[in-house]
């Protein structure tokens, strides 16, 4: 019975973590920088921004393409 109790606790914690993550994603999308703000960043900074926000981009792409990728995924 104790194992079941622990598993239920773990499920509860996981659900809370998922909820928090969803809220963080929502906040990140709301705080999405404009294209103008993104264009002020270097390519390296754009790649770091994409990685931090779990966005999929081609690191080998040109800066303008990376900005387009980021914008399309944040909308």
XYZ file of C-alpha atoms in Angstrom:
75
model
C 0.000 0.000 0.000
C 2.860 2.364 0.749
C 4.239 1.930 -2.774
C 0.870 2.857 -4.253
C 0.748 5.888 -1.986
C 4.228 6.966 -3.124
C 3.325 6.481 -6.778
C 0.191 8.584 -6.347
C 2.339 11.300 -4.750
C 4.779 11.113 -7.656
C 1.945 11.374 -10.180
C 0.608 14.389 -8.312
C 4.056 16.035 -8.343
C 4.513 15.291 -12.038
C 1.119 16.813 -12.844
C 2.095 19.945 -10.914
C 5.420 20.122 -12.772
C 3.630 19.798 -16.119
C 1.235 22.553 -15.096
C 4.157 24.814 -14.132
C 5.962 24.062 -17.386
C 2.831 24.880 -19.402
C 2.541 28.191 -17.547
C 6.209 28.947 -18.228
C 5.716 28.223 -21.931
C 2.692 30.518 -21.963
C 4.703 33.285 -20.289
C 7.590 32.827 -22.701
C 5.262 33.097 -25.670
C 3.629 36.204 -24.202
C 7.054 37.757 -23.677
C 8.142 36.868 -27.194
C 10.492 39.489 -28.566
C 9.518 41.381 -31.681
C 11.323 40.880 -34.963
C 13.030 44.235 -34.387
C 14.305 43.074 -30.983
C 15.491 39.771 -32.436
C 17.358 41.507 -35.251
C 19.420 43.376 -32.629
C 20.781 40.058 -31.336
C 23.779 38.281 -32.807
C 23.327 34.928 -34.512
C 24.910 33.211 -31.480
C 22.452 34.969 -29.144
C 19.543 33.936 -31.380
C 20.667 30.305 -31.287
C 20.968 30.486 -27.479
C 17.515 32.088 -27.233
C 16.041 29.326 -29.385
C 17.701 26.620 -27.287
C 16.527 28.152 -23.999
C 12.973 28.278 -25.321
C 13.048 24.786 -26.838
C 12.605 26.104 -30.361
C 13.850 24.076 -33.296
C 16.102 26.002 -35.654
C 18.906 25.243 -38.078
C 22.098 26.527 -36.498
C 23.695 26.657 -39.934
C 20.968 28.946 -41.285
C 21.489 32.641 -41.904
C 20.516 35.094 -39.180
C 17.383 36.257 -41.059
C 16.192 32.656 -41.454
C 16.753 31.974 -37.766
C 14.699 35.074 -36.878
C 11.894 33.849 -39.173
C 12.029 30.386 -37.577
C 11.852 31.835 -34.060
C 8.980 34.154 -34.975
C 6.957 31.386 -36.615
C 7.338 29.146 -33.560
C 6.478 31.836 -31.013
C 3.164 32.750 -32.635
